[in-house]
Coordinates of N, CA, C and O in Angstrom, one line a residue:
L1 N 6.4 -126.0 90.4 CA 5.5 -126.2 89.6 C 4.8 -124.6 89.1 O 4.3 -124.4 87.9
K2 N 4.6 -123.9 90.2 CA 4.0 -122.8 90.2 C 4.8 -122.1 89.3 O 4.4 -121.3 88.4
Q3 N 6.1 -122.1 89.5 CA 6.9 -121.2 89.0 C 6.7 -121.5 87.1 O 7.1 -120.6 86.2
V4 N 7.0 -122.6 86.9 CA 6.8 -123.2 85.6 C 5.4 -122.9 84.9 O 5.4 -122.4 83.9
R5 N 4.4 -122.7 85.4 CA 2.9 -122.3 84.9 C 3.1 -120.8 84.8 O 2.6 -120.4 83.7
E6 N 3.8 -120.0 85.4 CA 3.8 -118.4 85.7 C 4.7 -118.1 84.3 O 4.4 -117.3 83.5
D7 N 5.9 -118.9 84.2 CA 6.7 -118.8 83.0 C 6.0 -119.2 81.6 O 6.0 -118.5 80.5
D8 N 5.5 -120.4 81.6 CA 4.3 -120.7 80.5 C 3.2 -119.5 80.1 O 3.1 -119.2 79.1
L9 N 2.7 -119.1 81.1 CA 1.7 -118.1 81.0 C 2.3 -116.8 80.4 O 1.7 -116.4 79.5
K10 N 3.4 -116.2 80.9 CA 4.1 -115.3 80.5 C 4.6 -115.4 79.1 O 4.7 -114.6 78.1
E11 N 4.9 -116.6 78.7 CA 5.2 -117.2 77.2 C 4.1 -116.8 76.6 O 4.3 -116.3 75.2
I12 N 3.3 -117.6 76.8 CA 1.8 -117.3 76.0 C 1.5 -115.8 75.6 O 1.0 -115.2 74.6
K13 N 1.4 -115.2 76.9 CA 1.1 -113.7 76.6 C 2.1 -112.8 75.9 O 1.6 -112.2 75.0
Q14 N 3.3 -113.3 75.9 CA 4.2 -112.7 74.9 C 3.9 -112.8 73.4 O 4.1 -112.0 72.5
Q15 N 3.7 -114.3 73.2 CA 3.5 -114.7 72.0 C 2.1 -114.0 71.5 O 2.0 -113.5 70.3
M16 N 1.0 -114.0 72.3 CA -0.2 -113.2 71.8 C 0.1 -111.9 71.3 O -0.3 -111.0 70.6
Q17 N 0.7 -110.8 72.3 CA 1.5 -109.7 72.3 C 2.1 -109.6 70.9 O 1.9 -108.7 70.3
D18 N 3.1 -110.1 70.9 CA 4.0 -110.5 69.6 C 3.1 -110.7 68.2 O 3.2 -109.6 67.3
E19 N 2.1 -111.4 68.3 CA 0.8 -111.6 67.2 C 0.1 -110.3 67.1 O -0.3 -109.8 66.0
K20 N -0.3 -109.7 68.2 CA -1.3 -108.6 68.1 C -0.2 -107.5 67.4 O -0.8 -106.9 66.6
D21 N 0.6 -107.3 67.8 CA 1.7 -106.0 67.4 C 2.0 -106.6 65.7 O 1.9 -105.8 65.1
A22 N 2.1 -107.9 65.3 CA 2.2 -107.9 63.9 C 1.1 -107.9 62.9 O 1.1 -107.3 62.0
T23 N -0.3 -108.4 63.7 CA -1.0 -107.6 63.2 C -1.4 -106.4 63.3 O -1.7 -105.8 61.7
A24 N -1.3 -105.7 63.8 CA -1.5 -103.8 63.8 C -0.3 -103.6 62.8 O -1.0 -102.5 61.9
A25 N 0.7 -104.1 62.5 CA 1.8 -103.6 61.8 C 1.1 -104.0 60.4 O 1.2 -103.2 59.6
R26 N 0.6 -105.0 60.3 CA -0.1 -105.4 58.8 C -1.5 -104.5 58.3 O -1.4 -103.9 57.3
V27 N -1.8 -104.2 59.1 CA -3.1 -103.6 59.2 C -2.7 -102.2 58.8 O -3.3 -101.5 58.0
Q28 N -1.8 -101.5 59.3 CA -1.4 -100.2 59.2 C -0.7 -100.0 58.0 O -0.9 -99.2 57.1
A29 N 0.1 -101.1 57.6 CA 0.8 -101.3 56.1 C -0.6 -101.1 55.0 O -0.6 -100.4 53.9
Q30 N -1.7 -101.9 55.3 CA -2.7 -102.0 54.7 C -3.4 -100.6 54.4 O -3.8 -100.4 53.3
Q31 N -3.5 -100.1 55.6 CA -4.4 -98.6 55.5 C -3.4 -97.6 54.7 O -4.2 -96.6 53.6
E32 N -2.0 -97.7 54.9 CA -1.2 -96.7 54.2 C -1.3 -96.9 52.6 O -1.3 -96.0 51.6
K33 N -1.4 -98.2 52.5 CA -1.2 -98.4 50.9 C -2.8 -98.0 50.2 O -2.9 -97.8 49.1
R34 N -3.9 -98.4 51.0 CA -5.2 -98.2 50.5 C -5.2 -96.5 50.7 O -5.9 -96.2 49.2
E35 N -4.6 -95.7 51.3 CA -4.6 -94.5 50.9 C -3.8 -93.7 50.1 O -4.3 -92.7 49.4
E36 N -2.9 -94.3 49.7 CA -2.0 -93.9 48.2 C -3.0 -94.3 47.4 O -3.0 -93.2 46.5
V37 N -3.4 -95.4 47.4 CA -4.4 -95.8 46.0 C -5.6 -94.9 45.9 O -5.9 -94.2 44.8
L38 N -6.3 -94.6 47.2 CA -7.1 -93.7 47.2 C -7.1 -92.1 46.7 O -7.7 -91.4 45.9
S39 N -5.7 -91.9 46.8 CA -5.3 -90.6 46.9 C -4.9 -90.4 45.4 O -5.1 -89.5 44.5
K40 N -4.2 -91.4 44.7 CA -4.1 -91.5 43.1 C -5.3 -91.4 42.6 O -5.4 -90.7 41.5
I41 N -6.4 -92.2 42.9 CA -7.5 -92.0 42.2 C -8.4 -90.7 42.3 O -8.9 -90.0 41.1
D42 N -8.5 -89.9 43.5 CA -8.5 -88.7 43.6 C -8.3 -87.6 42.6 O -8.7 -86.6 42.1
E43 N -6.6 -87.9 42.6 CA -5.9 -87.0 41.9 C -6.4 -87.3 40.2 O -6.6 -86.4 39.7
D44 N -6.6 -88.7 40.0 CA -6.6 -88.8 38.4 C -8.2 -88.2 38.1 O -8.4 -87.7 37.2
Y45 N -9.3 -88.1 39.3 CA -10.5 -87.7 38.7 C -10.2 -86.3 38.9 O -11.0 -85.9 38.0
L46 N -9.8 -85.7 39.7 CA -9.7 -84.1 39.8 C -9.1 -83.7 38.4 O -9.2 -82.5 38.0
G47 N -8.1 -84.4 37.9 CA -7.4 -84.3 36.7 C -8.5 -84.3 35.5 O -8.6 -83.3 34.5
R48 N -9.2 -85.3 35.4 CA -10.1 -85.4 34.2 C -11.2 -84.4 34.3 O -11.6 -83.9 33.5
V49 N -12.0 -84.0 35.8 CA -12.5 -82.9 36.1 C -11.9 -81.6 35.4 O -12.6 -80.9 34.6
A50 N -10.7 -81.2 35.5 CA -10.3 -79.8 35.3 C -10.1 -80.2 33.4 O -10.2 -79.2 32.7
Q51 N -9.7 -81.2 33.1 CA -9.6 -81.6 31.8 C -10.8 -80.9 30.9 O -11.1 -80.3 30.0
T52 N -12.1 -81.8 31.3 CA -13.4 -81.7 30.9 C -13.5 -80.3 31.0 O -14.4 -79.7 30.1
S53 N -13.3 -79.7 32.3 CA -13.8 -78.2 32.3 C -12.9 -77.3 31.5 O -13.7 -76.5 30.9
G54 N -11.8 -77.6 31.5 CA -10.9 -76.6 30.5 C -11.3 -76.9 29.1 O -11.2 -75.9 28.4
G55 N -11.7 -78.0 28.8 CA -11.9 -78.4 27.3 C -13.3 -77.7 26.9 O -13.6 -77.1 25.7
Q56 N -14.4 -77.8 27.9 CA -15.4 -77.1 27.6 C -15.3 -75.4 27.6 O -16.1 -74.7 26.6
A57 N -14.4 -74.8 28.2 CA -14.3 -73.3 28.1 C -13.9 -72.9 26.9 O -13.8 -72.3 26.0
E58 N -12.5 -74.2 26.6 CA -11.9 -73.6 25.2 C -13.0 -74.2 23.8 O -12.8 -73.3 23.0
Y59 N -13.8 -74.8 24.2 CA -15.0 -74.9 23.0 C -15.8 -73.9 22.9 O -15.9 -73.3 21.9
K60 N -16.3 -73.4 23.9 CA -17.1 -72.5 23.8 C -16.5 -71.3 23.3 O -17.1 -70.1 22.7
Q61 N -15.0 -71.0 23.8 CA -14.4 -69.9 23.1 C -14.2 -70.0 21.9 O -14.5 -69.1 20.9
L62 N -13.9 -71.1 21.3 CA -13.7 -71.5 19.7 C -15.1 -71.1 19.0 O -15.2 -70.6 18.0
F63 N -16.4 -71.5 19.9 CA -17.7 -71.2 19.1 C -17.8 -70.1 19.1 O -18.4 -69.7 17.9
D64 N -17.9 -69.4 20.1 CA -18.4 -67.7 20.2 C -17.4 -67.0 19.2 O -17.6 -66.3 18.6
D65 N -15.8 -67.5 18.8 CA -15.2 -66.7 17.8 C -15.3 -67.3 16.6 O -15.8 -66.1 15.7
A66 N -15.7 -68.2 16.2 CA -16.6 -69.1 15.0 C -17.9 -68.0 14.7 O -18.1 -67.7 13.6
K67 N -18.6 -68.0 15.5 CA -19.9 -67.2 15.7 C -19.7 -65.7 15.1 O -20.6 -65.3 14.4
Q68 N -19.0 -65.2 15.9 CA -18.6 -63.7 15.8 C -18.0 -63.5 14.2 O -18.3 -62.4 13.6
A69 N -17.2 -64.2 14.0 CA -16.7 -64.2 12.5 C -17.4 -64.5 11.4 O -17.7 -63.7 10.5
D70 N -18.5 -65.3 11.7 CA -19.6 -65.5 10.7 C -20.4 -64.5 10.5 O -20.8 -64.0 9.9
E71 N -20.9 -63.9 12.0 CA -21.7 -62.5 11.8 C -21.1 -61.4 11.2 O -21.9 -60.8 10.3
E72 N -19.7 -61.3 11.3 CA -18.8 -60.3 10.3 C -18.8 -60.4 9.2 O -19.2 -59.6 7.9
R73 N -19.1 -61.6 8.9 CA -18.8 -61.9 7.3 C -20.3 -62.0 6.6 O -20.4 -61.2 5.7
R74 N -21.3 -62.0 7.3 CA -22.7 -62.0 6.7 C -23.0 -60.7 6.7 O -23.3 -59.8 5.9
A75 N -22.6 -59.6 7.9 CA -22.7 -58.2 7.8 C -22.2 -57.7 6.0 O -22.4 -56.7 5.7
M76 N -20.6 -58.3 6.1 CA -19.9 -57.6 4.9 C -20.7 -58.1 3.8 O -20.7 -57.4 2.9
F77 N -21.2 -59.1 3.3 CA -21.6 -60.0 2.7 C -23.1 -58.9 2.1 O -23.2 -58.5 0.9
H78 N -24.1 -58.3 3.2 CA -25.2 -57.6 3.2 C -24.5 -56.6 2.5 O -25.0 -55.8 1.7
R79 N -23.4 -55.9 3.1 CA -22.8 -54.5 2.4 C -22.6 -54.5 1.0 O -22.8 -53.7 0.3
L80 N -21.8 -55.7 0.8 CA -21.7 -55.5 -0.4 C -22.6 -56.0 -1.3 O -22.5 -55.1 -2.4
I81 N -23.5 -56.8 -1.1 CA -24.8 -56.4 -2.1 C -25.4 -55.4 -2.2 O -25.6 -54.9 -3.2
G82 N -25.7 -54.6 -0.9 CA -26.4 -53.4 -1.0 C -25.2 -52.0 -1.6 O -26.2 -51.7 -2.6
D83 N -24.1 -52.6 -1.9 CA -23.7 -51.6 -2.5 C -23.4 -51.8 -4.0 O -23.5 -50.7 -4.8
L84 N -23.6 -53.2 -4.2 CA -23.9 -53.4 -5.7 C -25.0 -52.8 -6.3 O -25.4 -52.5 -7.4
H85 N -26.1 -53.1 -5.3 CA -27.5 -52.6 -6.0 C -27.4 -51.2 -6.1 O -27.8 -50.3 -7.0
T86 N -26.9 -50.5 -4.8 CA -26.7 -48.8 -4.9 C -25.9 -48.3 -6.2 O -26.3 -47.5 -6.7
S87 N -24.9 -49.0 -6.7 CA -24.2 -48.7 -7.9 C -24.5 -48.8 -9.2 O -24.2 -48.7 -10.4
G88 N -25.7 -49.7 -9.0 CA -26.6 -50.1 -10.3 C -25.8 -51.3 -11.1 O -25.8 -51.3 -12.3
A89 N -25.5 -52.1 -10.3 CA -24.6 -53.4 -11.2 C -25.6 -54.2 -11.8 O -26.9 -54.3 -11.2
S90 N -25.1 -55.2 -12.8 CA -26.6 -55.7 -13.2 C -26.7 -57.1 -12.2 O -25.8 -57.5 -11.4
D91 N -27.8 -57.7 -12.6 CA -28.3 -58.7 -11.6 C -27.3 -59.9 -11.8 O -27.0 -60.6 -11.3
Q92 N -26.6 -60.1 -13.5 CA -25.4 -61.0 -13.3 C -24.3 -60.7 -12.1 O -23.8 -61.8 -11.9
D93 N -24.1 -59.6 -12.2 CA -22.8 -59.0 -11.4 C -22.9 -59.6 -10.0 O -22.2 -60.0 -9.4
I94 N -24.2 -59.3 -9.3 CA -24.9 -59.5 -8.5 C -24.8 -61.1 -7.9 O -24.4 -61.4 -6.9
K95 N -25.5 -61.9 -8.6 CA -25.2 -63.5 -8.6 C -23.7 -63.7 -8.9 O -23.6 -64.7 -7.9
D96 N -23.0 -63.2 -9.4 CA -21.4 -63.6 -9.2 C -21.1 -63.2 -8.0 O -20.2 -64.2 -7.5
A97 N -21.3 -62.3 -7.5 CA -21.0 -61.9 -6.0 C -21.6 -62.9 -5.0 O -20.5 -63.2 -4.3
Q98 N -22.5 -63.0 -5.2 CA -23.2 -64.0 -4.3 C -22.7 -65.3 -4.2 O -22.3 -65.8 -3.0
L99 N -22.3 -66.0 -5.4 CA -21.5 -67.2 -5.5 C -19.9 -67.1 -5.1 O -19.6 -68.2 -4.5
A100 N -19.1 -66.1 -5.5 CA -18.2 -65.8 -5.0 C -17.7 -65.8 -3.4 O -16.9 -66.2 -3.0
F101 N -19.0 -65.1 -2.8 CA -18.7 -64.7 -1.4 C -19.4 -66.2 -0.7 O -19.0 -66.6 0.6
A102 N -20.4 -66.8 -1.2 CA -20.7 -68.1 -0.4 C -19.6 -69.2 -0.3 O -18.4 -69.4 -0.4

């Protein structure tokens, strides 16, 4: 009778250990899956941040280029009008130049 009890106890302990091992394996699999998902989220986030940062830099460069081109265009316009005044051009010629340059 004592041997039967010990065998039953061993069987119960073995079943409990098997369940514990199975649970640990499921938990490990879930943790690995979670890590993969978090890694993907982090990667996507960093990609968006990089894209946003790169877009801002590109926009700033385009804006600076446009601003410089506009300043050059304005300087050329003022030189042209100054040259027209210096050369004694008529008011109508100056107005035509202003309209053409605008």
